[in-house]
PDB file of C-alpha atoms in Angstrom:
ATOM      1  CA  MET A   1     133.037 111.500 133.943  1.00  0.00           C
ATOM      2  CA  THR A   2     132.957 109.369 137.398  1.00  0.00           C
ATOM      3  CA  ASP A   3     131.440 105.275 136.991  1.00  0.00           C
ATOM      4  CA  PRO A   4     128.039 104.992 138.690  1.00  0.00           C
ATOM      5  CA  ARG A   5     127.587 104.264 142.466  1.00  0.00           C
ATOM      6  CA  ALA A   6     124.085 102.857 143.778  1.00  0.00           C
ATOM      7  CA  VAL A   7     121.449 103.259 146.061  1.00  0.00           C
ATOM      8  CA  ALA A   8     119.304 100.338 146.719  1.00  0.00           C
ATOM      9  CA  VAL A   9     115.714 100.783 148.814  1.00  0.00           C
ATOM     10  CA  ASN A  10     113.123  98.382 149.992  1.00  0.00           C
ATOM     11  CA  VAL A  11     109.739  99.103 149.014  1.00  0.00           C
ATOM     12  CA  ALA A  12     106.642  97.426 146.683  1.00  0.00           C
ATOM     13  CA  ALA A  13     103.197  95.521 149.052  1.00  0.00           C
ATOM     14  CA  ASN A  14     104.749  94.064 152.333  1.00  0.00           C
ATOM     15  CA  THR A  15     102.758  91.694 155.010  1.00  0.00           C
ATOM     16  CA  ASN A  16     102.114  95.150 156.814  1.00  0.00           C
ATOM     17  CA  GLU A  17     100.411  97.408 153.477  1.00  0.00           C
ATOM     18  CA  PRO A  18      98.753  95.661 151.960  1.00  0.00           C
ATOM     19  CA  GLY A  19      99.075  92.399 154.142  1.00  0.00           C
ATOM     20  CA  PHE A  20     100.943  89.569 151.400  1.00  0.00           C
ATOM     21  CA  ARG A  21     104.221  90.134 149.109  1.00  0.00           C
ATOM     22  CA  GLY A  22     104.203  90.215 145.554  1.00  0.00           C
ATOM     23  CA  PRO A  23     105.810  86.871 144.348  1.00  0.00           C
ATOM     24  CA  VAL A  24     109.180  85.220 143.148  1.00  0.00           C
ATOM     25  CA  TYR A  25     108.465  82.508 140.597  1.00  0.00           C
ATOM     26  CA  PRO A  26     110.767  79.695 140.502  1.00  0.00           C
ATOM     27  CA  ASP A  27     112.239  80.777 137.583  1.00  0.00           C
ATOM     28  CA  GLY A  28     113.434  84.125 139.665  1.00  0.00           C
ATOM     29  CA  SER A  29     110.459  86.104 137.568  1.00  0.00           C
ATOM     30  CA  PHE A  30     107.923  88.219 139.610  1.00  0.00           C
ATOM     31  CA  ALA A  31     105.401  90.674 139.639  1.00  0.00           C
ATOM     32  CA  TYR A  32     105.807  94.465 140.980  1.00  0.00           C
ATOM     33  CA  VAL A  33     103.036  95.095 143.947  1.00  0.00           C
ATOM     34  CA  PRO A  34     103.175  98.770 144.915  1.00  0.00           C
ATOM     35  CA  ILE A  35     102.054  99.332 148.602  1.00  0.00           C
ATOM     36  CA  PRO A  36      97.641 100.923 149.129  1.00  0.00           C
ATOM     37  CA  GLU A  37      98.572 104.747 149.427  1.00  0.00           C
ATOM     38  CA  SER A  38      97.987 105.577 153.180  1.00  0.00           C
ATOM     39  CA  ALA A  39      98.197 109.462 152.946  1.00  0.00           C
ATOM     40  CA  ALA A  40      95.402 112.124 152.297  1.00  0.00           C
ATOM     41  CA  THR A  41      95.096 112.744 148.948  1.00  0.00           C
ATOM     42  CA  LEU A  42      94.834 115.927 146.563  1.00  0.00           C
ATOM     43  CA  PRO A  43      91.041 116.086 144.739  1.00  0.00           C
ATOM     44  CA  ARG A  44      91.992 115.052 140.675  1.00  0.00           C
ATOM     45  CA  GLU A  45      91.512 118.420 139.652  1.00  0.00           C
ATOM     46  CA  GLY A  46      94.602 119.454 141.714  1.00  0.00           C
ATOM     47  CA  PHE A  47      97.020 116.621 140.549  1.00  0.00           C
ATOM     48  CA  PRO A  48      99.762 118.258 138.176  1.00  0.00           C
ATOM     49  CA  VAL A  49      98.772 115.438 135.675  1.00  0.00           C
ATOM     50  CA  ASP A  50      94.699 114.495 135.354  1.00  0.00           C
ATOM     51  CA  GLU A  51      94.893 111.003 135.531  1.00  0.00           C
ATOM     52  CA  PRO A  52      92.870 109.140 138.211  1.00  0.00           C
ATOM     53  CA  LEU A  53      94.309 107.934 141.496  1.00  0.00           C
ATOM     54  CA  PRO A  54      95.349 104.013 140.795  1.00  0.00           C
ATOM     55  CA  THR A  55      93.499 101.613 142.198  1.00  0.00           C
ATOM     56  CA  TYR A  56      94.447  97.568 142.731  1.00  0.00           C
ATOM     57  CA  GLY A  57      91.871  96.640 140.820  1.00  0.00           C
ATOM     58  CA  GLY A  58      93.684  98.575 137.959  1.00  0.00           C
ATOM     59  CA  LEU A  59      97.342  97.773 137.895  1.00  0.00           C
ATOM     60  CA  ASP A  60      98.334  94.521 135.444  1.00  0.00           C
ATOM     61  CA  LEU A  61      99.235  91.812 137.918  1.00  0.00           C
ATOM     62  CA  PRO A  62      98.965  88.033 137.321  1.00  0.00           C
ATOM     63  CA  PHE A  63      97.121  87.102 139.841  1.00  0.00           C
ATOM     64  CA  ALA A  64      93.871  87.850 141.191  1.00  0.00           C
ATOM     65  CA  VAL A  65      93.993  90.864 144.608  1.00  0.00           C
ATOM     66  CA  PRO A  66      91.089  90.400 147.160  1.00  0.00           C
ATOM     67  CA  THR A  67      87.807  91.742 146.680  1.00  0.00           C
ATOM     68  CA  ASP A  68      87.810  94.520 149.186  1.00  0.00           C
ATOM     69  CA  LEU A  69      91.745  95.066 147.843  1.00  0.00           C
ATOM     70  CA  ARG A  70      90.695  96.289 144.177  1.00  0.00           C
ATOM     71  CA  GLU A  71      89.020 100.048 144.827  1.00  0.00           C
ATOM     72  CA  THR A  72      91.748 100.621 147.449  1.00  0.00           C
ATOM     73  CA  PRO A  73      94.301 103.122 145.753  1.00  0.00           C
ATOM     74  CA  VAL A  74      97.963 102.689 145.570  1.00  0.00           C
ATOM     75  CA  HIS A  75     100.941 104.837 146.187  1.00  0.00           C
ATOM     76  CA  ALA A  76     102.897 103.600 142.728  1.00  0.00           C
ATOM     77  CA  ASP A  77     105.584 104.731 143.575  1.00  0.00           C
ATOM     78  CA  PRO A  78     108.926 103.659 141.993  1.00  0.00           C
ATOM     79  CA  GLU A  79     106.810 104.748 139.194  1.00  0.00           C
ATOM     80  CA  PHE A  80     108.680 102.504 135.824  1.00  0.00           C
ATOM     81  CA  PRO A  81     108.056 103.424 131.764  1.00  0.00           C
ATOM     82  CA  GLY A  82     105.418 100.800 130.818  1.00  0.00           C
ATOM     83  CA  VAL A  83     105.171  99.280 133.775  1.00  0.00           C
ATOM     84  CA  HIS A  84     100.584  99.497 135.628  1.00  0.00           C
ATOM     85  CA  GLY A  85     100.278 102.035 133.518  1.00  0.00           C
ATOM     86  CA  ARG A  86     103.127 103.821 133.617  1.00  0.00           C
ATOM     87  CA  GLY A  87     105.613 106.701 131.716  1.00  0.00           C
ATOM     88  CA  ARG A  88     107.828 108.328 133.799  1.00  0.00           C
ATOM     89  CA  ALA A  89     111.176 106.534 135.980  1.00  0.00           C
ATOM     90  CA  SER A  90     110.673 108.586 138.859  1.00  0.00           C
ATOM     91  CA  TYR A  91     111.012 107.964 142.577  1.00  0.00           C
ATOM     92  CA  GLY A  92     110.160 110.359 146.055  1.00  0.00           C
ATOM     93  CA  ASP A  93     110.600 109.905 149.333  1.00  0.00           C
ATOM     94  CA  PRO A  94     109.971 111.330 152.533  1.00  0.00           C
ATOM     95  CA  HIS A  95     112.108 109.661 155.113  1.00  0.00           C
ATOM     96  CA  GLY A  96     114.623 111.085 155.932  1.00  0.00           C
ATOM     97  CA  VAL A  97     117.233 107.769 156.426  1.00  0.00           C
ATOM     98  CA  LYS A  98     116.782 106.886 152.453  1.00  0.00           C
ATOM     99  CA  ALA A  99     115.979 110.636 151.902  1.00  0.00           C
ATOM    100  CA  SER A 100     119.829 111.331 153.055  1.00  0.00           C
ATOM    101  CA  ARG A 101     121.097 108.185 151.236  1.00  0.00           C
ATOM    102  CA  ILE A 102     120.038 109.327 147.538  1.00  0.00           C
ATOM    103  CA  ALA A 103     119.919 112.750 147.750  1.00  0.00           C
ATOM    104  CA  GLY A 104     123.970 111.982 147.636  1.00  0.00           C
ATOM    105  CA  LEU A 105     123.293 110.654 144.147  1.00  0.00           C
ATOM    106  CA  GLU A 106     124.026 111.912 140.866  1.00  0.00           C
ATOM    107  CA  PRO A 107     123.171 111.993 137.012  1.00  0.00           C
ATOM    108  CA  GLY A 108     124.193 108.497 136.156  1.00  0.00           C
ATOM    109  CA  ASP A 109     124.379 106.720 138.885  1.00  0.00           C
ATOM    110  CA  TRP A 110     121.760 103.779 139.692  1.00  0.00           C
ATOM    111  CA  LEU A 111     118.998 103.687 142.588  1.00  0.00           C
ATOM    112  CA  PHE A 112     118.104 100.179 142.781  1.00  0.00           C
ATOM    113  CA  PHE A 113     114.739  98.817 144.270  1.00  0.00           C
ATOM    114  CA  TYR A 114     114.523  95.310 146.563  1.00  0.00           C
ATOM    115  CA  ALA A 115     111.822  93.891 148.244  1.00  0.00           C
ATOM    116  CA  THR A 116     110.269  91.431 150.296  1.00  0.00           C
ATOM    117  CA  LEU A 117     109.101  88.720 147.808  1.00  0.00           C
ATOM    118  CA  SER A 118     106.968  84.799 148.590  1.00  0.00           C
ATOM    119  CA  LEU A 119     107.496  82.707 146.550  1.00  0.00           C
ATOM    120  CA  ARG A 120     104.979  81.071 144.412  1.00  0.00           C
ATOM    121  CA  PRO A 121     103.736  78.492 141.340  1.00  0.00           C
ATOM    122  CA  HIS A 122     103.519  79.784 138.021  1.00  0.00           C
ATOM    123  CA  GLY A 123      99.566  80.278 138.204  1.00  0.00           C
ATOM    124  CA  TRP A 124      99.023  81.084 141.440  1.00  0.00           C
ATOM    125  CA  ALA A 125      95.374  82.556 141.506  1.00  0.00           C
ATOM    126  CA  GLY A 126      97.010  85.013 144.338  1.00  0.00           C
ATOM    127  CA  PRO A 127      96.220  86.056 147.685  1.00  0.00           C
ATOM    128  CA  GLY A 128      92.712  84.774 149.389  1.00  0.00           C
ATOM    129  CA  GLU A 129      90.063  82.733 148.243  1.00  0.00           C
ATOM    130  CA  GLY A 130      91.290  80.886 144.947  1.00  0.00           C
ATOM    131  CA  SER A 131      94.995  80.319 145.547  1.00  0.00           C
ATOM    132  CA  VAL A 132      96.833  77.477 143.965  1.00  0.00           C
ATOM    133  CA  GLU A 133      99.766  75.580 145.417  1.00  0.00           C
ATOM    134  CA  GLU A 134     101.785  72.684 143.936  1.00  0.00           C
ATOM    135  CA  PRO A 135     101.470  69.755 145.690  1.00  0.00           C
ATOM    136  CA  GLY A 136     104.875  69.255 147.214  1.00  0.00           C
ATOM    137  CA  GLY A 137     106.559  72.769 147.450  1.00  0.00           C
ATOM    138  CA  VAL A 138     108.010  74.815 144.597  1.00  0.00           C
ATOM    139  CA  ARG A 139     110.285  73.670 142.362  1.00  0.00           C
ATOM    140  CA  ALA A 140     112.738  76.836 142.466  1.00  0.00           C
ATOM    141  CA  ASP A 141     116.246  77.903 140.857  1.00  0.00           C
ATOM    142  CA  ASP A 142     119.001  77.556 143.515  1.00  0.00           C
ATOM    143  CA  ASP A 143     119.980  80.946 144.157  1.00  0.00           C
ATOM    144  CA  LEU A 144     115.486  81.183 145.554  1.00  0.00           C
ATOM    145  CA  ALA A 145     115.201  81.782 149.067  1.00  0.00           C
ATOM    146  CA  PRO A 146     112.728  79.283 150.525  1.00  0.00           C
ATOM    147  CA  GLU A 147     109.259  80.668 151.807  1.00  0.00           C
ATOM    148  CA  TRP A 148     109.853  84.106 151.497  1.00  0.00           C
ATOM    149  CA  GLY A 149     112.997  86.262 150.533  1.00  0.00           C
ATOM    150  CA  ALA A 150     114.508  89.894 149.947  1.00  0.00           C
ATOM    151  CA  TYR A 151     115.135  90.563 146.008  1.00  0.00           C
ATOM    152  CA  LEU A 152     116.476  93.199 143.553  1.00  0.00           C
ATOM    153  CA  PHE A 153     113.963  93.950 141.346  1.00  0.00           C
ATOM    154  CA  ALA A 154     114.178  97.743 139.397  1.00  0.00           C
ATOM    155  CA  GLY A 155     116.106  99.931 139.311  1.00  0.00           C
ATOM    156  CA  ILE A 156     116.001 103.903 138.079  1.00  0.00           C
ATOM    157  CA  ARG A 157     119.483 105.165 135.985  1.00  0.00           C
ATOM    158  CA  ILE A 158     119.433 108.410 137.279  1.00  0.00           C
ATOM    159  CA  GLU A 159     119.185 112.004 134.958  1.00  0.00           C
ATOM    160  CA  ARG A 160     118.356 114.254 137.894  1.00  0.00           C
ATOM    161  CA  VAL A 161     118.358 114.767 141.611  1.00  0.00           C
ATOM    162  CA  LEU A 162     115.395 117.079 143.661  1.00  0.00           C
ATOM    163  CA  ALA A 163     117.159 117.098 147.744  1.00  0.00           C
ATOM    164  CA  ALA A 164     114.932 119.510 149.922  1.00  0.00           C
ATOM    165  CA  GLY A 165     118.621 121.083 151.369  1.00  0.00           C
ATOM    166  CA  GLY A 166     118.012 122.173 153.948  1.00  0.00           C
ATOM    167  CA  SER A 167     114.353 122.586 153.869  1.00  0.00           C
ATOM    168  CA  GLU A 168     111.919 119.440 154.733  1.00  0.00           C
ATOM    169  CA  THR A 169     110.383 119.284 151.965  1.00  0.00           C
ATOM    170  CA  VAL A 170     111.580 119.070 147.868  1.00  0.00           C
ATOM    171  CA  ASP A 171     110.014 122.631 145.872  1.00  0.00           C
ATOM    172  CA  ARG A 172     106.653 121.169 144.687  1.00  0.00           C
ATOM    173  CA  GLU A 173     106.452 123.139 141.933  1.00  0.00           C
ATOM    174  CA  ALA A 174     109.861 122.339 140.747  1.00  0.00           C
ATOM    175  CA  ALA A 175     109.304 118.251 141.673  1.00  0.00           C
ATOM    176  CA  ALA A 176     106.342 119.091 139.442  1.00  0.00           C
ATOM    177  CA  ALA A 177     107.632 119.765 136.461  1.00  0.00           C
ATOM    178  CA  ARG A 178     110.343 117.024 136.558  1.00  0.00           C
ATOM    179  CA  ALA A 179     108.207 114.389 137.529  1.00  0.00           C
ATOM    180  CA  PRO A 180     104.832 114.951 137.262  1.00  0.00           C
ATOM    181  CA  THR A 181     103.333 111.818 137.531  1.00  0.00           C
ATOM    182  CA  ASN A 182     104.956 111.210 141.103  1.00  0.00           C
ATOM    183  CA  ALA A 183     102.819 110.052 143.583  1.00  0.00           C
ATOM    184  CA  HIS A 184     103.629 112.530 146.299  1.00  0.00           C
ATOM    185  CA  LEU A 185     102.899 114.900 144.170  1.00  0.00           C
ATOM    186  CA  LYS A 186      99.092 114.085 144.567  1.00  0.00           C
ATOM    187  CA  ARG A 187      99.973 113.718 148.595  1.00  0.00           C
ATOM    188  CA  ASP A 188      98.243 116.438 150.413  1.00  0.00           C
ATOM    189  CA  PRO A 189     100.067 118.029 151.455  1.00  0.00           C
ATOM    190  CA  PHE A 190     103.048 117.128 149.117  1.00  0.00           C
ATOM    191  CA  ASP A 191     106.279 115.201 151.538  1.00  0.00           C
ATOM    192  CA  ALA A 192     108.999 114.080 149.017  1.00  0.00           C
ATOM    193  CA  ARG A 193     112.433 115.041 151.040  1.00  0.00           C
ATOM    194  CA  VAL A 194     113.572 113.613 147.162  1.00  0.00           C
ATOM    195  CA  VAL A 195     112.238 113.456 144.295  1.00  0.00           C
ATOM    196  CA  VAL A 196     114.783 111.517 140.954  1.00  0.00           C
ATOM    197  CA  THR A 197     113.433 111.219 137.672  1.00  0.00           C
ATOM    198  CA  GLY A 198     115.736 108.680 135.255  1.00  0.00           C
ATOM    199  CA  ASP A 199     116.119 107.819 132.041  1.00  0.00           C
ATOM    200  CA  ALA A 200     113.402 106.397 130.274  1.00  0.00           C
ATOM    201  CA  ASP A 201     114.937 103.452 128.248  1.00  0.00           C
ATOM    202  CA  ALA A 202     118.060 102.680 131.238  1.00  0.00           C
ATOM    203  CA  SER A 203     115.486 102.243 134.237  1.00  0.00           C
ATOM    204  CA  GLY A 204     112.693  99.321 134.767  1.00  0.00           C
ATOM    205  CA  LEU A 205     112.321  96.639 136.016  1.00  0.00           C
ATOM    206  CA  PHE A 206     114.416  93.405 135.911  1.00  0.00           C
ATOM    207  CA  ASP A 207     113.803  90.475 133.489  1.00  0.00           C
ATOM    208  CA  ARG A 208     114.925  88.161 136.252  1.00  0.00           C
ATOM    209  CA  VAL A 209     115.366  89.467 140.634  1.00  0.00           C
ATOM    210  CA  VAL A 210     118.436  89.562 141.909  1.00  0.00           C
ATOM    211  CA  PRO A 211     118.924  87.532 145.739  1.00  0.00           C
ATOM    212  CA  LEU A 212     120.283  89.779 148.607  1.00  0.00           C
ATOM    213  CA  SER A 213     119.051  86.808 151.063  1.00  0.00           C
ATOM    214  CA  ALA A 214     120.795  84.052 151.249  1.00  0.00           C
ATOM    215  CA  PRO A 215     118.938  80.597 149.100  1.00  0.00           C
ATOM    216  CA  GLU A 216     118.773  79.062 152.778  1.00  0.00           C
ATOM    217  CA  ALA A 217     117.080  81.508 154.500  1.00  0.00           C
ATOM    218  CA  GLY A 218     115.463  85.052 153.258  1.00  0.00           C
ATOM    219  CA  ALA A 219     116.152  86.833 156.626  1.00  0.00           C
ATOM    220  CA  GLU A 220     120.214  85.367 155.789  1.00  0.00           C
ATOM    221  CA  ALA A 221     121.865  88.088 153.928  1.00  0.00           C
ATOM    222  CA  ASN A 222     123.886  87.237 150.808  1.00  0.00           C
ATOM    223  CA  ALA A 223     127.671  88.455 150.061  1.00  0.00           C
ATOM    224  CA  LEU A 224     125.732  91.078 147.707  1.00  0.00           C
ATOM    225  CA  VAL A 225     124.413  93.093 150.860  1.00  0.00           C
ATOM    226  CA  THR A 226     127.710  91.495 153.657  1.00  0.00           C
ATOM    227  CA  GLU A 227     130.631  92.254 151.516  1.00  0.00           C
ATOM    228  CA  LEU A 228     129.632  94.809 148.451  1.00  0.00           C
ATOM    229  CA  SER A 229     126.858  97.384 150.160  1.00  0.00           C
ATOM    230  CA  SER A 230     127.511  99.360 153.025  1.00  0.00           C
ATOM    231  CA  ASP A 231     125.119  97.263 155.908  1.00  0.00           C
ATOM    232  CA  SER A 232     125.826  94.984 157.525  1.00  0.00           C
ATOM    233  CA  GLY A 233     123.752  92.387 157.089  1.00  0.00           C
ATOM    234  CA  LYS A 234     122.807  91.292 161.124  1.00  0.00           C
ATOM    235  CA  GLY A 235     119.437  92.703 162.176  1.00  0.00           C
ATOM    236  CA  PRO A 236     116.653  93.170 159.637  1.00  0.00           C
ATOM    237  CA  TRP A 237     118.946  94.181 157.053  1.00  0.00           C
ATOM    238  CA  TRP A 238     116.049  93.976 154.764  1.00  0.00           C
ATOM    239  CA  ARG A 239     114.293  97.352 155.458  1.00  0.00           C
ATOM    240  CA  ARG A 240     116.817  99.189 155.123  1.00  0.00           C
ATOM    241  CA  PRO A 241     118.740 101.512 152.049  1.00  0.00           C
ATOM    242  CA  MET A 242     121.778 100.024 150.994  1.00  0.00           C
ATOM    243  CA  ALA A 243     125.017 101.682 149.527  1.00  0.00           C
ATOM    244  CA  PHE A 244     127.163 101.211 146.520  1.00  0.00           C
ATOM    245  CA  ASP A 245     130.947 102.515 145.859  1.00  0.00           C
ATOM    246  CA  ALA A 246     131.464 102.649 142.369  1.00  0.00           C
ATOM    247  CA  ALA A 247     133.898  98.649 142.143  1.00  0.00           C
ATOM    248  CA  ALA A 248     129.820  97.126 143.821  1.00  0.00           C
ATOM    249  CA  THR A 249     128.038  99.062 141.282  1.00  0.00           C
ATOM    250  CA  ALA A 250     129.751  97.518 138.523  1.00  0.00           C
ATOM    251  CA  ARG A 251     129.248  94.074 140.032  1.00  0.00           C
ATOM    252  CA  LEU A 252     125.631  95.019 140.677  1.00  0.00           C
ATOM    253  CA  LEU A 253     125.595  95.802 137.521  1.00  0.00           C
ATOM    254  CA  GLU A 254     126.872  92.096 135.554  1.00  0.00           C
ATOM    255  CA  ARG A 255     124.598  90.402 137.869  1.00  0.00           C
ATOM    256  CA  ILE A 256     121.317  92.236 136.845  1.00  0.00           C
ATOM    257  CA  ASP A 257     122.525  92.099 133.116  1.00  0.00           C
ATOM    258  CA  PRO A 258     125.498  89.310 132.565  1.00  0.00           C
ATOM    259  CA  ALA A 259     125.247  90.069 128.573  1.00  0.00           C
TER     260      ALA A 259
END
């Protein structure tokens, strides 16, 4: 078996959807906030598993979401066991640029997830009314960017990759058999070009973020991007998928789990 490789993709809430980023706290802990569900969805009886479409009000978050968002459905993708009520590790993607990178991964490889997160004090009440800020700013760990930055926050240790190949989307029945609770299987029509399932024990949120931004500025990439990944770190690098070879993946894994 060859040493594992990895791909990292951008996910989660941002300033466009739903209008705010998730928080990263001064010690590097964080909250994973999914994006809103932007596509039409099937009626509940059309889901592979009988469960409601999740909403912002039903997420397990350490802050309050604005009242007008509480009933808004979320696109709970990626999903991780024990996070926001999910029980599996899976991810689907309809976008060709990301899907083509992910399709090249094999069992044992890693799919990492990064997000742009805003630096917030512990006890942050959430966006909108009731937000709190610490006087004089936030004292944060030295590797965190001021205001906002891009951070690796979770990973799926891959068990299976379903890729569309020559067709437009993955076979829906095959995806439903492997990842029945994935958010793309709730969409009408089903639109995933790739679906990944992962080891439930090895996959999940990290204890602490791994910064991809330099500590001086969120828009400046650090060496994990410029020296280890396939990306140049120029332009809006924090929106693009990044590939890591086996040696680079080993170094990333050391950063994620120093023990």
